[in-house]
CSV table of C-alpha atoms and ligand atoms in Angstrom, one decimal:
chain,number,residue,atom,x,y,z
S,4,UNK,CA,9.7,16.4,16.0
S,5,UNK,CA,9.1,15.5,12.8
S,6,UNK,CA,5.6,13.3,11.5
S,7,UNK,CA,6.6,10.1,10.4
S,8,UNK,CA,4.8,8.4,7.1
S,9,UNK,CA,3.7,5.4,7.9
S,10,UNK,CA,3.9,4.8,4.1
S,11,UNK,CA,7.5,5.0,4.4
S,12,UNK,CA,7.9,1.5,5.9
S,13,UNK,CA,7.5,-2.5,5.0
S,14,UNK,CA,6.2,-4.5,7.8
S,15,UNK,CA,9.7,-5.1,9.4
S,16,UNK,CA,10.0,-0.6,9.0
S,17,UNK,CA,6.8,-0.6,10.9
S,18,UNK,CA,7.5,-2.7,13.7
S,19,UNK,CA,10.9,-1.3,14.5
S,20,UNK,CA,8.6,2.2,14.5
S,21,UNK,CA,5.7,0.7,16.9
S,22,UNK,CA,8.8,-1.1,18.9
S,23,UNK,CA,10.3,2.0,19.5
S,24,UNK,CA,6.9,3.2,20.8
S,25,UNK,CA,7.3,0.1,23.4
S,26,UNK,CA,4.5,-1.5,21.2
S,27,UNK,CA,4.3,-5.3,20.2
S,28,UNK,CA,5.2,-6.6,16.7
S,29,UNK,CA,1.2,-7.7,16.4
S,30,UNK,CA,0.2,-4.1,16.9
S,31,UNK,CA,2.4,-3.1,13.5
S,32,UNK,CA,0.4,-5.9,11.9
S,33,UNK,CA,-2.8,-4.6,12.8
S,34,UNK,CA,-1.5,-1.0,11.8
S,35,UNK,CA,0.0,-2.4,8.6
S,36,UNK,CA,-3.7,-3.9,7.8
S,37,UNK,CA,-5.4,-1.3,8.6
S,38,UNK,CA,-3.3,1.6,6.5
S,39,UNK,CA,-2.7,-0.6,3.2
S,40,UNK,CA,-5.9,-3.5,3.3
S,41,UNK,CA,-8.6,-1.1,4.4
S,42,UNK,CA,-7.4,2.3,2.7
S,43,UNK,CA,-7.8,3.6,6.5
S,44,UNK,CA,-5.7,7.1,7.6
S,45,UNK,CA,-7.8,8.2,10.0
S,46,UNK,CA,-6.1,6.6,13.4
S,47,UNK,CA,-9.4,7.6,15.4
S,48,UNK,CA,-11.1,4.9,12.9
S,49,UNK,CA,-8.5,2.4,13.8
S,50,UNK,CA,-11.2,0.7,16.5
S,51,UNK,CA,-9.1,-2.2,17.7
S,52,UNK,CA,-6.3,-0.7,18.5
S,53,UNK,CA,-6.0,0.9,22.1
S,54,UNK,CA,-7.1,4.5,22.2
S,55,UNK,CA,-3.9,5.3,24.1
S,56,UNK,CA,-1.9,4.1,21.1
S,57,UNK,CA,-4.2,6.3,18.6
S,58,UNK,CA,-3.6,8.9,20.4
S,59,UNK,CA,0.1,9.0,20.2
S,60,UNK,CA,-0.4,7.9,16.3
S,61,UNK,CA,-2.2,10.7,15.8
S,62,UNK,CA,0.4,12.7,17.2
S,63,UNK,CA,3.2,11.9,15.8
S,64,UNK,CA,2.6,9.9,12.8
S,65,UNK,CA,0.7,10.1,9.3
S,66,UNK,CA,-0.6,8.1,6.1
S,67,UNK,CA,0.9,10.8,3.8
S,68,UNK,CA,-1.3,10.8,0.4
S,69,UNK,CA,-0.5,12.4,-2.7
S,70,UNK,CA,-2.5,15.0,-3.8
S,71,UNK,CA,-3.6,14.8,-6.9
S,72,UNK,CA,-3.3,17.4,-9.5
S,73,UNK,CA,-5.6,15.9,-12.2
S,74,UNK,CA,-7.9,12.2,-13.5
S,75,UNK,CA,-8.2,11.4,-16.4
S,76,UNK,CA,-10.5,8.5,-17.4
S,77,UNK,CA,-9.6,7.1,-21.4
S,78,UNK,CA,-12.6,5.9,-23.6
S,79,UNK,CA,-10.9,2.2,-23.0
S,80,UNK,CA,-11.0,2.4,-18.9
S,81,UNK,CA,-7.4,3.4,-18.7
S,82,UNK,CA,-7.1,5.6,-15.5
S,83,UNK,CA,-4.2,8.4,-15.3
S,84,UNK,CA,-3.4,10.6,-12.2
S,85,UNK,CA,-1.1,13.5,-12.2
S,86,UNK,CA,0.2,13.8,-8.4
S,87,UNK,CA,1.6,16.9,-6.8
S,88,UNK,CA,4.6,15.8,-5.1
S,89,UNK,CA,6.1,18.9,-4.1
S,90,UNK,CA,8.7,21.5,-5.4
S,91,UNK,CA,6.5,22.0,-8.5
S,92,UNK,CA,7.3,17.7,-9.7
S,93,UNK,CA,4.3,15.6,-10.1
S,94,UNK,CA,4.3,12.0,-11.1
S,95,UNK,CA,2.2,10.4,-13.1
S,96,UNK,CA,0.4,6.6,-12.3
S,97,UNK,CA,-2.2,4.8,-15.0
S,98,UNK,CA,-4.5,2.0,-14.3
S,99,UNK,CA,-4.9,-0.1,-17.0
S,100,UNK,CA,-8.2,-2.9,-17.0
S,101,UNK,CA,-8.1,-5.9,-18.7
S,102,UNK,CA,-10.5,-8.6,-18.2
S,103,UNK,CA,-8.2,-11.0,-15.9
S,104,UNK,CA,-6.1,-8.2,-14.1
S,105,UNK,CA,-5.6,-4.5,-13.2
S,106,UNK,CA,-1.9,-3.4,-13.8
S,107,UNK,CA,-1.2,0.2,-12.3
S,108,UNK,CA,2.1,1.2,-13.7
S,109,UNK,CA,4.1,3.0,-11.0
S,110,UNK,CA,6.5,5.6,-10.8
S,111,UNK,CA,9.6,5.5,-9.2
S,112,UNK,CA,11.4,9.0,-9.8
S,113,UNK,CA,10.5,12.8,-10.7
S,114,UNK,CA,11.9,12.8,-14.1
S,115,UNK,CA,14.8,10.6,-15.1
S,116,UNK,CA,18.6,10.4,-15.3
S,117,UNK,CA,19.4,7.8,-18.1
S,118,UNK,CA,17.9,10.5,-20.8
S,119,UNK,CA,16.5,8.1,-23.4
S,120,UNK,CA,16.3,9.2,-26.9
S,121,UNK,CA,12.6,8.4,-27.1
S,122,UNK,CA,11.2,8.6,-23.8
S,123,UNK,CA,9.3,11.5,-22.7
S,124,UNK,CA,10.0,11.6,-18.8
S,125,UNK,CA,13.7,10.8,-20.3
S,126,UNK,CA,13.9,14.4,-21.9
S,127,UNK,CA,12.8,16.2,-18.9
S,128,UNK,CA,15.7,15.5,-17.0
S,129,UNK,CA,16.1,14.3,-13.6
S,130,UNK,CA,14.5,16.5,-10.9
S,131,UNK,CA,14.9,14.0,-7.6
S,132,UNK,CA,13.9,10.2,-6.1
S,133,UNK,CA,10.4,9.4,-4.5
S,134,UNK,CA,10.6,8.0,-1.1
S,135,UNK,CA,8.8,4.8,-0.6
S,136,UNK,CA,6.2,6.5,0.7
S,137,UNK,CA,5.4,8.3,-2.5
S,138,UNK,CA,5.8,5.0,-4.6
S,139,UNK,CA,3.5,3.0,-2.0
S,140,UNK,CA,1.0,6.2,-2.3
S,141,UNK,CA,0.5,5.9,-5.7
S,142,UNK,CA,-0.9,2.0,-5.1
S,143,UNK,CA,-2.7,3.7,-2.0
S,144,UNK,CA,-4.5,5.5,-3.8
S,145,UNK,CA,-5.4,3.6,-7.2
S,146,UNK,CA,-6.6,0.6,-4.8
S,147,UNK,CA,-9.0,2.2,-2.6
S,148,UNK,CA,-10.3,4.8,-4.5
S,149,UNK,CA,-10.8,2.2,-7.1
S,150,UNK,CA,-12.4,0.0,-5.0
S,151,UNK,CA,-14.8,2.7,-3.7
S,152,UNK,CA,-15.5,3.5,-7.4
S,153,UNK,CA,-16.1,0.0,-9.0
S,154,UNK,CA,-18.0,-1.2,-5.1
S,155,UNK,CA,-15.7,-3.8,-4.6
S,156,UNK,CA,-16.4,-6.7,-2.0
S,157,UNK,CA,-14.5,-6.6,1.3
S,158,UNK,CA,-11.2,-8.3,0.7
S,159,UNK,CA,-11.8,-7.9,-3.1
S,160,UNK,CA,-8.9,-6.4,-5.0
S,161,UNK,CA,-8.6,-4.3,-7.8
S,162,UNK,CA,-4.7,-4.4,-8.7
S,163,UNK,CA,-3.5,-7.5,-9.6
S,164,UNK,CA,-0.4,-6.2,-11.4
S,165,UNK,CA,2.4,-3.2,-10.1
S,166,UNK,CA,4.8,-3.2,-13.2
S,167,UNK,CA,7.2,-0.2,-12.5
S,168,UNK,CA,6.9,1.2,-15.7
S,169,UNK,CA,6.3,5.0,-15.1
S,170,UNK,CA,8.6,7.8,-14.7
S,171,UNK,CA,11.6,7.3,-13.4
S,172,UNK,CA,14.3,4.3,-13.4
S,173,UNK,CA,13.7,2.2,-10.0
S,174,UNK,CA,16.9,0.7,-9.7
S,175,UNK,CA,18.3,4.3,-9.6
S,176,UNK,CA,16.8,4.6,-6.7
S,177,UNK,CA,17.0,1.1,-5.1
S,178,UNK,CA,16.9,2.1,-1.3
S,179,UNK,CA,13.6,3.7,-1.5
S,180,UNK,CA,12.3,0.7,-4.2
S,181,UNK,CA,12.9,-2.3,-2.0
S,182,UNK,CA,10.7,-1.3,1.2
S,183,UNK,CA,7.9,-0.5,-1.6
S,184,UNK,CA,8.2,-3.8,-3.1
S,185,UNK,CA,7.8,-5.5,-0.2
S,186,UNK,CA,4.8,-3.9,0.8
S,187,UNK,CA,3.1,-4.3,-2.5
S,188,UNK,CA,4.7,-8.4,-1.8
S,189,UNK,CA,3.5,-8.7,1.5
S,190,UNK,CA,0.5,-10.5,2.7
S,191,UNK,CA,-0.6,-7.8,5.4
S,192,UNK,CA,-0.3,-5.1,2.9
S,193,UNK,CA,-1.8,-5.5,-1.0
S,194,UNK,CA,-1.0,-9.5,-0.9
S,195,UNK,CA,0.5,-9.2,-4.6
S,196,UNK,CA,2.2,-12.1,-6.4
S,197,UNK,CA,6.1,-11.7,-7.2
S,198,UNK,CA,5.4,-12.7,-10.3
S,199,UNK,CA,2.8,-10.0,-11.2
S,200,UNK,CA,5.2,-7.2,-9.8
S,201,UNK,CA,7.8,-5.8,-12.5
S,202,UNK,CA,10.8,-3.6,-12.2
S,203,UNK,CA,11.2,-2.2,-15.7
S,204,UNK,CA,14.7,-1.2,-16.2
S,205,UNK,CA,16.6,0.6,-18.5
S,206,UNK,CA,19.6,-2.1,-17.2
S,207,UNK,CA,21.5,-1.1,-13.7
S,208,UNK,CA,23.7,-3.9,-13.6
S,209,UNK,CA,24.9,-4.3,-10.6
S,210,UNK,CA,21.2,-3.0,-9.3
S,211,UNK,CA,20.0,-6.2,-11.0
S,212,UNK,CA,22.1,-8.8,-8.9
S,213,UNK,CA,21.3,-7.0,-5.7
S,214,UNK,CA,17.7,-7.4,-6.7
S,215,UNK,CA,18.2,-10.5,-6.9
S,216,UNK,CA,18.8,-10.9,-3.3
S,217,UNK,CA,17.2,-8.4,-1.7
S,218,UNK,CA,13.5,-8.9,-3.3
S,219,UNK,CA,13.3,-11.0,-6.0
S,220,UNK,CA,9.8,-10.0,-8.7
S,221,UNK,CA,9.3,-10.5,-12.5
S,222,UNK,CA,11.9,-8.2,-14.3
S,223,UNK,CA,11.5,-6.3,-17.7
S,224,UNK,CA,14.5,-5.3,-19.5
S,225,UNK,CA,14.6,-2.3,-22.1
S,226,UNK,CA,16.7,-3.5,-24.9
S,227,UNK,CA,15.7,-1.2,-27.7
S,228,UNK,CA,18.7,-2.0,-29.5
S,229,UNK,CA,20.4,-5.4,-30.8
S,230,UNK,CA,24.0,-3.8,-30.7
S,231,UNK,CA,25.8,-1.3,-28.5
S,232,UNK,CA,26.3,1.2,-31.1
S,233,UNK,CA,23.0,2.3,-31.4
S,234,UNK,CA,21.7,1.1,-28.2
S,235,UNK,CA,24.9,3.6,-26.7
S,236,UNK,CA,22.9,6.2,-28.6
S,237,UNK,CA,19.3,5.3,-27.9
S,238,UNK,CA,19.7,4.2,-24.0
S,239,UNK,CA,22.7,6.4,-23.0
S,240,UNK,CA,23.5,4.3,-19.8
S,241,UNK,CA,24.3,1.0,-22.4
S,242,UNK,CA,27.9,3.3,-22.1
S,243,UNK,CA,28.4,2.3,-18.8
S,244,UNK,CA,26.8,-1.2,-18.9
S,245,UNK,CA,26.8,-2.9,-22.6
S,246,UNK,CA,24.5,-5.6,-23.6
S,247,UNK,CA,26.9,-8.5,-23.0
S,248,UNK,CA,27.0,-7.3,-19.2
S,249,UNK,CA,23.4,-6.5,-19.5
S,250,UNK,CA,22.3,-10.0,-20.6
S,251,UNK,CA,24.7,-11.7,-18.4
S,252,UNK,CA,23.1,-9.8,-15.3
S,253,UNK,CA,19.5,-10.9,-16.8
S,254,UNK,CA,21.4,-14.7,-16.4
S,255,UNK,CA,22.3,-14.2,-13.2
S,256,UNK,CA,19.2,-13.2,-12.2
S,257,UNK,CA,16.7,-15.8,-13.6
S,258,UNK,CA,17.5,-18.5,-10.8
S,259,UNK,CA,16.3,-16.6,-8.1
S,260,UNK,CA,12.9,-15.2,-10.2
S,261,UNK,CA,9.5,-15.9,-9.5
S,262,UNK,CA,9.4,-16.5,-13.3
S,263,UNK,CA,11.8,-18.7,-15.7
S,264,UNK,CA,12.5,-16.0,-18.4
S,265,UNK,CA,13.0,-11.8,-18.5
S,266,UNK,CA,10.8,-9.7,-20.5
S,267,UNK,CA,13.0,-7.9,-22.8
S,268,UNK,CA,11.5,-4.6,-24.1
S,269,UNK,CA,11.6,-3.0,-27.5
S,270,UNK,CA,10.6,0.0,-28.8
S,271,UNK,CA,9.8,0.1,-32.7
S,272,UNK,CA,11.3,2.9,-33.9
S,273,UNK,CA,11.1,3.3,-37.8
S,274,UNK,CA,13.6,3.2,-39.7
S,275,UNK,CA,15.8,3.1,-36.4
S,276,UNK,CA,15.6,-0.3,-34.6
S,277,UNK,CA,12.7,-1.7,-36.8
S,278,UNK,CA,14.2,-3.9,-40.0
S,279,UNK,CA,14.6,-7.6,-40.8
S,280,UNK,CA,18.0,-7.2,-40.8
S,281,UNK,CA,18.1,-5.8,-37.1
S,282,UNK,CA,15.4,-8.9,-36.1
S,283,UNK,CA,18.2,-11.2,-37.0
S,284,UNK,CA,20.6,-9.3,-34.9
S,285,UNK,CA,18.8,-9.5,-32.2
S,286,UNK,CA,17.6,-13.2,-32.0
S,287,UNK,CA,21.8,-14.0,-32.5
S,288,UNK,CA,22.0,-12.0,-29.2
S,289,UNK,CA,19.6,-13.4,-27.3
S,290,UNK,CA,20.2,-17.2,-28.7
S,291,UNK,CA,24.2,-16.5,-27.9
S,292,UNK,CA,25.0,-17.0,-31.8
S,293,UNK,CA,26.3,-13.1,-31.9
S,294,UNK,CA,30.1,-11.8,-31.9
S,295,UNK,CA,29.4,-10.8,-28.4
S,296,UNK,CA,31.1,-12.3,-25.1
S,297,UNK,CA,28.0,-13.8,-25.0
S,298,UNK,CA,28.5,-16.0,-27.7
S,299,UNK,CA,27.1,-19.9,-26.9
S,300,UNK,CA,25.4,-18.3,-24.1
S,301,UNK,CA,21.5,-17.3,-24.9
S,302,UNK,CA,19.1,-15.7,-22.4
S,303,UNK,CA,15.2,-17.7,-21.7
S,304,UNK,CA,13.4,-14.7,-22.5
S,305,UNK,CA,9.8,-12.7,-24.0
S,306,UNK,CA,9.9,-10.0,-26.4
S,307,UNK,CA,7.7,-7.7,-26.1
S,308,UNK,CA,7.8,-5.3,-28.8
S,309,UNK,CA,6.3,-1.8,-27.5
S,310,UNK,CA,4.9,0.3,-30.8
S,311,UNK,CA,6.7,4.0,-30.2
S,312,UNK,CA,4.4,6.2,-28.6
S,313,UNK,CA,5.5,9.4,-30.2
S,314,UNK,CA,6.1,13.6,-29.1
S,315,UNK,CA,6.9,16.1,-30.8
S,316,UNK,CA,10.2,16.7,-29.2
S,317,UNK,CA,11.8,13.3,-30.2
S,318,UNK,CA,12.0,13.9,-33.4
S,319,UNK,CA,11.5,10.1,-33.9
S,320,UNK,CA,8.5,8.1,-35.6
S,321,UNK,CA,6.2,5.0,-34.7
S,322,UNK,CA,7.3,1.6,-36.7
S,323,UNK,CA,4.7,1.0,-39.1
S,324,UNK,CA,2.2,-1.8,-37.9
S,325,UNK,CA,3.7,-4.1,-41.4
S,326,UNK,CA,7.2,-3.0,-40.0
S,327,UNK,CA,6.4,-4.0,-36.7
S,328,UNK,CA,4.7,-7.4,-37.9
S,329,UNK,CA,7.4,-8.3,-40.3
S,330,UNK,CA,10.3,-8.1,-37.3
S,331,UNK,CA,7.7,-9.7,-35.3
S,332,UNK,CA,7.8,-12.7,-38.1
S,333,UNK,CA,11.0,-13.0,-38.0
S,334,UNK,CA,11.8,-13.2,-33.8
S,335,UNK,CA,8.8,-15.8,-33.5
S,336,UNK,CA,10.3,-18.0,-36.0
S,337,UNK,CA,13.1,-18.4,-34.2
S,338,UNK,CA,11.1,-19.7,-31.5
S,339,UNK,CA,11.3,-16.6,-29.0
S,340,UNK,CA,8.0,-15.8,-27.7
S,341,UNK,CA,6.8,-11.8,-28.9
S,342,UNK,CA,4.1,-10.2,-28.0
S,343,UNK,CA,2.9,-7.0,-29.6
S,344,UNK,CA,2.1,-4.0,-26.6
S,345,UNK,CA,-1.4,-2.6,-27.3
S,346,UNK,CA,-1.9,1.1,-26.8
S,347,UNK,CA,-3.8,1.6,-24.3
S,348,UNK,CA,-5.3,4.9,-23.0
S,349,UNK,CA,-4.0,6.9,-26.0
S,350,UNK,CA,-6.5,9.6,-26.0
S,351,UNK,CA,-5.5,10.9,-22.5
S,352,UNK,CA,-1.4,10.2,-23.0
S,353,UNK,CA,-1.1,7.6,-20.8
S,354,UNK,CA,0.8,5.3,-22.8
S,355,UNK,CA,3.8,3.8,-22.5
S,356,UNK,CA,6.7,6.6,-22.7
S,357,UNK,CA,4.1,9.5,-22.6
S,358,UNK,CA,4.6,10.2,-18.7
S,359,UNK,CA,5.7,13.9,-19.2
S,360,UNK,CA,4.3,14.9,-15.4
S,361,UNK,CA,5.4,18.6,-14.9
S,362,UNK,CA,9.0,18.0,-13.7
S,363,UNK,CA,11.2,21.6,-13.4
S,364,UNK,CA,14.1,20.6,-15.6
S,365,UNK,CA,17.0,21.6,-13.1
S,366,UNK,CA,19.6,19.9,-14.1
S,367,UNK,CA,20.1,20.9,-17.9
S,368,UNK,CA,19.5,17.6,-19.4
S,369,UNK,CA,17.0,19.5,-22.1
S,370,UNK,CA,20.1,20.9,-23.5
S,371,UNK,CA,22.4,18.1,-23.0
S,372,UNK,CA,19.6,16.4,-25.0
S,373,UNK,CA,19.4,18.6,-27.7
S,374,UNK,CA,23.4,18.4,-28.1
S,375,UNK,CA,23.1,14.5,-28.0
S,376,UNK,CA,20.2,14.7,-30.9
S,377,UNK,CA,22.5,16.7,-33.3
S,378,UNK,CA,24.8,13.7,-32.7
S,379,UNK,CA,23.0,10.8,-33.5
S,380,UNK,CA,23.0,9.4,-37.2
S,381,UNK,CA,19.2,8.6,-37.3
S,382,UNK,CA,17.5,8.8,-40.2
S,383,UNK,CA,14.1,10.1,-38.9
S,384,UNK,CA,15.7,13.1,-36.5
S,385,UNK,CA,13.8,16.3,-37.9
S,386,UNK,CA,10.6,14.6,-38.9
S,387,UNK,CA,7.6,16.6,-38.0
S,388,UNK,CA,5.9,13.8,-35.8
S,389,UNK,CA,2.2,14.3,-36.2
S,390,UNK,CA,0.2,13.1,-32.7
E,7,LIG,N1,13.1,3.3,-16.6
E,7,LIG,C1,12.5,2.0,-16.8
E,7,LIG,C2,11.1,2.0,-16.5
E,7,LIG,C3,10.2,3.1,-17.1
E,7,LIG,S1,10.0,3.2,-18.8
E,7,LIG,C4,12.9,1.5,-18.1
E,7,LIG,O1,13.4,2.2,-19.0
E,7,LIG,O2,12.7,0.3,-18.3
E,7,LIG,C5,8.9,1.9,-19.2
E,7,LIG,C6,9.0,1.4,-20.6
E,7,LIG,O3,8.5,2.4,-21.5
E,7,LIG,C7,10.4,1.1,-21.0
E,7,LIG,O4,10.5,-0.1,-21.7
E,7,LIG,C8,10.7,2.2,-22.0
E,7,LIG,O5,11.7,1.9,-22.9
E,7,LIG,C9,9.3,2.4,-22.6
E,7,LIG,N2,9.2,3.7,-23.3
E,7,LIG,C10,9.7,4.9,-23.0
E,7,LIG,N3,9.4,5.9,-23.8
E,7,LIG,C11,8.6,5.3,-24.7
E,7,LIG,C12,7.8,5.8,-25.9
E,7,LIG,N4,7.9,7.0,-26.2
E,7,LIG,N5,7.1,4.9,-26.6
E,7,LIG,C13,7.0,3.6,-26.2
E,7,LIG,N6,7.7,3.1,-25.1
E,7,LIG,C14,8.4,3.9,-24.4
E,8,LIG,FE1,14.4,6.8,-17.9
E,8,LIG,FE2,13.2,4.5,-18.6
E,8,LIG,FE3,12.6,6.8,-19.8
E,8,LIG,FE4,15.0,5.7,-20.2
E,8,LIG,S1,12.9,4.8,-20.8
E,8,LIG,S2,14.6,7.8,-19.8
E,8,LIG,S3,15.3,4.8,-18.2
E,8,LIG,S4,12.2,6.3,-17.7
């Protein structure tokens, strides 16, 4: 028989498992505290459950952990772990310390499917999903070895934040995302707010509306692009789902969010995505004064406009800071709220887009990639990008 992960389940996963053990649903509570409050994986350790019930834990069952492959600690605090997670993949996770919160940004597949133009983990290709297990393990760890670290207080917590923001494109792998939500969510387990958990995505339509219902958090969505040609070109999925779908899913979904407005991301790209002209474009999107299907209809939203983090392979360059200012200028005066993304941990490549891990490029997708290059009209393709 195979071990089972206790990672692998929410609360309601857990008790179905201890159930099936002929245990009571208090028991999975108990276990459930133990595993994700107290960082425990040692069942022997577990002192107030029976010893009978250990015993068979410790048979059959596990807390799975990654193992890591490397730490990297940046000048500014920032945290990165590379973990083995089999079949020569590894993922990466960063903890990022600010003086009101700890975000860890989680990730949610080896590699990535949707093949963005300038995202690192984009032009490795796809190599597979992470269970829940491994999504839940990457908080496992960051928590409590964290809290070891920094000699937290009993109860005291060191994440505040999950925004799922690393490799990979959770709702592309919904089945194994919701079960991990909810454990990050739930009051037994790491007790985190809806609103400080993000799904960052890339825009899944359909994925979007069942979030909705199925485990509503904060959501993030990458825009990049004020108009489907070049957002075709720069997010390849925008093919299959266009903005005005996009935005009308991001409509759909603000009545059942913990917050009253999406977080629309946007990657400064120079001389790609970066001028006045294009700020205009994309406040008529978002206001509903564009040609679009959306026209008369405008999204509550944030901008948050993310400075490109570059590599060599992308052949792209970062927005100038004046660039990046002067589109700034030009959102906020039309009363949409913009933040500018500070770079953080930039001296170990844990920023934003720089997840690289070691993913085995199975699938193709560096060639497919290269092909799709040759055929994009960008200016700034060929551009010896210095680091
Ligand atoms: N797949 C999801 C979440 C992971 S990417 C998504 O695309 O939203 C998290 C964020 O990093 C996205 O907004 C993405 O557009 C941005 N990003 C990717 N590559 C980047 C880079 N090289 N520089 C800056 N931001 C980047
Ligand atoms: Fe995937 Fe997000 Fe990177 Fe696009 S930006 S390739 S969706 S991880």
């Amino acid at each position: 028989m195979s071990v089972v992960n206790l990672l692998d389940f929410d609360l309601e996963g857990l008790a179905a498992y201890c159930e099936s053990l002929g245990e009571k649903r208090f028991r999975a509570v108990q276990l459930f505290r133990w595993v994700h409050q107290r960082g425990e994986h040692d069942f022997e350790r577990m002192t107030d459950l029976a010893r009978s019930l250990r015993q068979r834990l410790a048979g059959a069952a596990e807390v799975a952990r990654l193992r890591v492959l490397s730490e990297h600690v940046s000048s500014d605090g920032t945290v990165k772990w590379l973990f083995d997670v089999g079949g020569g993949n590894a993922v990466e996770t960063v903890f990022i310390p600010e003086s009101d919160r700890g975000t860890l940004c989680v990730s949610s597949q080896a590699g990535c499917a949707v093949g963005c133009r300038f995202c690192s983990t984009g032009h490795q290709g796809f190599s597979r999903n992470l269970g829940t297990g491994e999504i839940v393990a990457q908080l496992w760890h960051a928590e409590h070895v964290l809290r070891a670290r920094l000699g937290a207080a009993a109860g005291e917590r060191v994440i505040s934040n999950v925004v799922m923001m690393g490799m990979g494109e959770p709702l592309q792998n919904y089945a194994a995302l919701v079960p991990a939500l909810r454990t990050m969510l739930d009051d037994h387990g790491y007790g985190l707010s809806r609103r400080r958990v993000t799904v960052s995505t890339s825009g899944v339509v359909p994925m979007i509306d069942r979030l909705a219902q199925d485990c509503p958090v904060a959501l993030a969505v990458s825009l990049h692009a004020p108009e489907d040609g070049l957002r075709d070109e720069l997010v390849p999925l925008n093919r299959k789902y266009p903005l005005a779908e996009l935005l009308q899913a991001c409509r759909r979904y603000l009545p059942r969010a913990p917050r009253d407005f999406v977080t629309f991301e946007y990657c400064m790209l120079e001389g790609v995505n970066d001028s006045p002209a294009m700020a205009h474009r994309l406040v008529a999107l978002l206001q509903g004064h564009g040609s679009s299907d959306l026209q008369g209809l405008s999204v509550p939203c944030k901008l948050n406009l993310i400075p490109f983090n570059p590599f060599p392979a992308s052949g792209l360059k970062r927005s100038s800071p004046e660039a990046v200012a002067r589109f700034a200028a030009v959102v906020q005066a039309a009363g949409i709220v913009t933040t500018i993304r500070k770079t953080r941990g930039d001296d170990i490549d844990a920023a934003c887009g720089q997840l690289a891990g070691e993913v085995l490029d199975r699938t193709g997708a560096d060639l497919r990639m290269a092909r799709r290059r040759g055929s994009i009209p960008i200016q700034a393709v060929g551009v010896e990008v210095p680091r």
